[in-house]
Coordinates of C-alpha atoms and ligand atoms in Angstrom, one line a residue:
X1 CA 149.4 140.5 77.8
X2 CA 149.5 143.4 80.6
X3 CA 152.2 146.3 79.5
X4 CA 155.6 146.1 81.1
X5 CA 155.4 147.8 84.3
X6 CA 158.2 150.1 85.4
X7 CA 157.5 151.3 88.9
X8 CA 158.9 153.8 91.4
X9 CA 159.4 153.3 94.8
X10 CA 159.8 156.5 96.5
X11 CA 159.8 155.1 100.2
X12 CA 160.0 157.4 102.4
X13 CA 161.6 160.4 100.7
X14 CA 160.7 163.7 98.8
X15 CA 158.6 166.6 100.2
X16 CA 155.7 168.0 98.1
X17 CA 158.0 170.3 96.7
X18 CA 160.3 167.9 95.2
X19 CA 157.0 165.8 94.3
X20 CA 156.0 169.2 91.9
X21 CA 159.5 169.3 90.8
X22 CA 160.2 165.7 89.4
X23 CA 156.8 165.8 87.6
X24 CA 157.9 168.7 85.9
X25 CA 160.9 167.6 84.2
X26 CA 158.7 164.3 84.0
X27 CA 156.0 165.7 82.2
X28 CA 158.0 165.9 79.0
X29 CA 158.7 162.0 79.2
X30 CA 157.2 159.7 76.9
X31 CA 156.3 156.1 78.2
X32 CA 156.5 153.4 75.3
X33 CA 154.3 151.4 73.5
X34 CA 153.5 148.7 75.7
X35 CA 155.1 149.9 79.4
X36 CA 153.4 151.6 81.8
X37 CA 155.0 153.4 84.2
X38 CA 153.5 153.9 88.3
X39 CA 154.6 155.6 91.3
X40 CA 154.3 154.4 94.6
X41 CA 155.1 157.9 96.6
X42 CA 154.5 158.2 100.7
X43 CA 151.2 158.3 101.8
X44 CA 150.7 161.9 102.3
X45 CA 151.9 162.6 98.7
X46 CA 149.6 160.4 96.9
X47 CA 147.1 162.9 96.0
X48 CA 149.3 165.6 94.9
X49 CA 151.0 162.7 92.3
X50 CA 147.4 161.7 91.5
X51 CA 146.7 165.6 90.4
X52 CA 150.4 165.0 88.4
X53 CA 150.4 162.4 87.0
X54 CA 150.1 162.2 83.1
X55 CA 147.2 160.2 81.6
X56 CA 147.8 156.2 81.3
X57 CA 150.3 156.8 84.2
X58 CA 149.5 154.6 87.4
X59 CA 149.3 155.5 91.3
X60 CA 149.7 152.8 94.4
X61 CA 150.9 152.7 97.4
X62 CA 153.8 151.2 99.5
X63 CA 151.8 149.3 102.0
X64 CA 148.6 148.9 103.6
X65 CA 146.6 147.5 106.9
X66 CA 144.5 144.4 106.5
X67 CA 141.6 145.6 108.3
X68 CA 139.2 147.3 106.1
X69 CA 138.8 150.2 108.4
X70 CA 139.4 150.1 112.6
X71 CA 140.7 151.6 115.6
X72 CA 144.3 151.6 114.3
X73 CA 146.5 154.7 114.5
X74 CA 148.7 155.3 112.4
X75 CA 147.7 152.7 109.9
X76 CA 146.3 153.2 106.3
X77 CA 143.3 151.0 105.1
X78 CA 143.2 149.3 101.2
X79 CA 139.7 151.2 100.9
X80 CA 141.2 154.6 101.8
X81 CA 143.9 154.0 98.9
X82 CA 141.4 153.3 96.5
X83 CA 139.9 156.0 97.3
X84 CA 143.0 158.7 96.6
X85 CA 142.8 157.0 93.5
X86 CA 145.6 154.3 93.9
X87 CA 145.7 151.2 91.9
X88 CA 148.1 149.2 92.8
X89 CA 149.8 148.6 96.9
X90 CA 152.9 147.1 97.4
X91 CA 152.5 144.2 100.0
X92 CA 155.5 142.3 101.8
X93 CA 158.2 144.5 100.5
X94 CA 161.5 143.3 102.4
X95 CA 161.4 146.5 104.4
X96 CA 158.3 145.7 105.9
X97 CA 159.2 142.0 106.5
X98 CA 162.9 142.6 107.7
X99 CA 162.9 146.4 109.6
X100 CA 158.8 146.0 110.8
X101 CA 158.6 142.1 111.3
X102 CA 155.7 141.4 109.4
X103 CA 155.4 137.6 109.1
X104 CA 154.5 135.8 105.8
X105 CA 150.7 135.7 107.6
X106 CA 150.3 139.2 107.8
X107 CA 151.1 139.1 104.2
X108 CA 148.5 137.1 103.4
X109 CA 145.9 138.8 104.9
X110 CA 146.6 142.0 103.7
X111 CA 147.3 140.6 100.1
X112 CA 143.1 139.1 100.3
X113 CA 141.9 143.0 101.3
X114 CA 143.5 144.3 98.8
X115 CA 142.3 142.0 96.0
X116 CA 138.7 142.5 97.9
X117 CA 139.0 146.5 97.8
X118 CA 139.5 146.6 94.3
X119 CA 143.4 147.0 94.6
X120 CA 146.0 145.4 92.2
X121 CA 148.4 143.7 94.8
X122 CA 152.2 143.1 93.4
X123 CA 153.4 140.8 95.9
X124 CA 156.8 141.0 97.0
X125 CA 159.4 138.3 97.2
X126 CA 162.9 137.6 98.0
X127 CA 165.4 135.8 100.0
X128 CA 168.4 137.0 102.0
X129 CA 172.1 136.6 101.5
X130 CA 172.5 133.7 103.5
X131 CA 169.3 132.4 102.8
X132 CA 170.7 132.6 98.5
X133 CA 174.1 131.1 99.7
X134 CA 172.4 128.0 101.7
X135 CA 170.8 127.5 98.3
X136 CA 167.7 128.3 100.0
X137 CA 166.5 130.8 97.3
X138 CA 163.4 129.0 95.4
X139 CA 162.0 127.4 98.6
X140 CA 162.3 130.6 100.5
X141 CA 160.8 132.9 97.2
X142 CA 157.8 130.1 97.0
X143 CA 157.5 129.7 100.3
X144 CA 156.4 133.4 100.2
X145 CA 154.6 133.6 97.0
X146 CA 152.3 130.7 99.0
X147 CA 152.0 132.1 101.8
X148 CA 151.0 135.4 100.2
X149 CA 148.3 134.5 98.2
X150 CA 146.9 132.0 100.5
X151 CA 144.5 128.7 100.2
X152 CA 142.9 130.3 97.3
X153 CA 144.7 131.5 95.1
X154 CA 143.3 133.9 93.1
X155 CA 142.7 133.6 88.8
X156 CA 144.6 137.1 88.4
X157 CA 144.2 140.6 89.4
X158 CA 147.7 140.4 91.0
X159 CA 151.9 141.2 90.3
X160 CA 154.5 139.8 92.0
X161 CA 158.0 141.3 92.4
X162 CA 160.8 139.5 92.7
X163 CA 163.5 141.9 95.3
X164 CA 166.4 139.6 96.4
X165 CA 167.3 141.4 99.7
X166 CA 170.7 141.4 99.5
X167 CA 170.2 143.7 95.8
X168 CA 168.0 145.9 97.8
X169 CA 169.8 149.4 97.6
X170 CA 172.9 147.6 97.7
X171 CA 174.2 148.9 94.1
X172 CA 174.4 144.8 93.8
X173 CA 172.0 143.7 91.0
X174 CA 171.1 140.0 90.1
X175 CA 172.6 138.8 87.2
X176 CA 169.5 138.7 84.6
X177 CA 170.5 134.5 84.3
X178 CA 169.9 134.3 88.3
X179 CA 166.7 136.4 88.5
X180 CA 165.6 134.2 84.9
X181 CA 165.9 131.3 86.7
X182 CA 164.0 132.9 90.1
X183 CA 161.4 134.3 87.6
X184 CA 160.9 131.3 85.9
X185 CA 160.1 129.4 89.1
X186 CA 157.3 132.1 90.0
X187 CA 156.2 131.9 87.2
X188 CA 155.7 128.1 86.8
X189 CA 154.3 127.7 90.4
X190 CA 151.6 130.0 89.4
X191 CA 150.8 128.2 86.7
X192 CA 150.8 125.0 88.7
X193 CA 148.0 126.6 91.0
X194 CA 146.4 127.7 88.1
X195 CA 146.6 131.3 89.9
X196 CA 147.7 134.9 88.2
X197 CA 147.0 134.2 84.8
X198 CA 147.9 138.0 84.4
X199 CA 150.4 138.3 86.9
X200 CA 153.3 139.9 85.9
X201 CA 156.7 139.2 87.5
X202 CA 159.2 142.3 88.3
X203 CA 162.4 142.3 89.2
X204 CA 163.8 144.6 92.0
X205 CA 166.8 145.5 93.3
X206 CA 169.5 148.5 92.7
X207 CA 167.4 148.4 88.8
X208 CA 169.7 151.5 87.3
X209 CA 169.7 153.2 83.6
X210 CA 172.7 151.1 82.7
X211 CA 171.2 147.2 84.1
X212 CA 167.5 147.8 83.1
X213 CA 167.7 146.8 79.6
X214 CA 169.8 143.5 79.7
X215 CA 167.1 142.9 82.8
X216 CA 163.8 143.5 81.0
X217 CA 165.1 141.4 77.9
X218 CA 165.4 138.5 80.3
X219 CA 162.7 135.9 79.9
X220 CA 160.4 136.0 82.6
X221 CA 161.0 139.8 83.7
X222 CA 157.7 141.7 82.8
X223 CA 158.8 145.0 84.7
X224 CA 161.0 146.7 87.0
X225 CA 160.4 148.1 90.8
X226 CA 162.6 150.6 91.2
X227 CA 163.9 152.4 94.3
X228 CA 166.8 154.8 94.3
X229 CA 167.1 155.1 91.0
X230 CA 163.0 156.5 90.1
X231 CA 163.8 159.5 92.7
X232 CA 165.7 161.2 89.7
X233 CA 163.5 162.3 86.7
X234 CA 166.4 161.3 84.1
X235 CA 167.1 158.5 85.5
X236 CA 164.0 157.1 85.9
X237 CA 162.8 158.1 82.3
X238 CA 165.8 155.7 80.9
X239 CA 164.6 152.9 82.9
X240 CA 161.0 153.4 81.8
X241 CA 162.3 153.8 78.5
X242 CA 165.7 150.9 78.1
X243 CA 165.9 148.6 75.7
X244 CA 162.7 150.1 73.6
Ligands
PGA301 P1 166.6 149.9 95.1 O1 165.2 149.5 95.8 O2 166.3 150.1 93.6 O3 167.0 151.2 95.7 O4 167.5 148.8 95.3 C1 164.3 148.6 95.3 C2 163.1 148.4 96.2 O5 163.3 148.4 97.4 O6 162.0 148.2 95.7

């Protein structure tokens, strides 16, 4: 079984100097048994985290184009990740899919680069508000997974998060029995397409030092994707470390 993975995503915040000043309050952190913890900072800080990071600590990336390399400004390729030493890249986060439009086809395509540059993909998932109160929620959430990981699914090498939009740095969290129940779904879908034998399924949305635990001893909930709450050392540290 992979370790638990507790991740932070830093989106679009934090200057170099603040980079240098979590990771030295971070450094005294220990990560337990069986957890590993990544950071997904912006692009331009991913080398400077790289340098920081202590050993068995992971680096990836928030997003990525689907071209492997190509006349497009602005963009950052799945090779040029790999090379500043990322391993994993956030795909189809709902801020990409509901502030930059990209369809569930974009998705896909940039979910078979990565896998083909050597990347760990973790998929992201989730339905909205009235999508959830519609009862929409699993054919919307496996709808995407599909779509993600295409005709051919692959045998592992992947994660999948689980963000319900309207928990998305709302301060709302899931209850653990509603994301069990979404997680559990994933989870047997993958198995029914014989895909992601080490996938790992997070949960995200408003995670905090006082909901982690009662989330990561949910059945079904092998890690955490954290947003506001991994851009403070402390409170990131109790995530990594609740309910061990
Ligand atoms: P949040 O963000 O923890 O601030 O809700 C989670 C995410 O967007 O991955």
């Amino acid at each position: 079984m992979e370790p638990v993975l507790v991740a932070a995503n830093w989106k679009m915040y934090k200057t170099t100097a603040e980079a240098r000043a979590f990771f030295s309050a971070w450094g005294e952190v220990a990560v337990p048994p069986g957890r590993e913890a990544a950071f997904f900072p912006p692009f331009p800080l991913l080398s400077l985290v790289k340098e920081l990071l202590p050993a068995g600590q992971t680096l990836g990336a928030q997003n990525a184009h689907e071209a492997l390399e190509g006349a497009f400004t602005g963009e950052v390729s799945c090779p040029l990740l790999k090379d500043a030493g990322c391993s994993y890249v956030l795909l189809g986060h709902s801020e990409r899919r509901h502030v930059f439009g990209e369809d569930d086809r974009r998705i896909g395509a940039k979910f078979q680069t990565a896998m083909k540059s050597g990347l760990r993909p973790i998929l992201c998932v989730g339905e909205l508000l009235d999508e959830r109160e519609a009862g929409r929620t699993l054919p919307v959430v496996l709808g995407q997974l599909e779509a993600g990981l295409g005709p051919e699914p692959p045998d592992g090498g992947f994660d999948i998060a689980y963000e319900p939009v309207w928990a998305i740095g709302t301060g709302k969290v899931a209850r653990p029995v509603d994301a069990g129940e979404v997680h559990a779904a994933i989870i047997g879908h993958l198995r029914g397409l014989g895909a992601g034998r080490d996938a790992r399924v997070l949960y995200g949305g408003s995670v905090k030092p006082d909901n982690a635990s009662a989330l990561l001893a949910t059945p079904g909930v092998h890690g955490l994707l954290v947003g506001g709450a991994s851009l403070d050392p402390a409170s990131f540290a109790a995530i990594t470390r609740a309910g061990s």
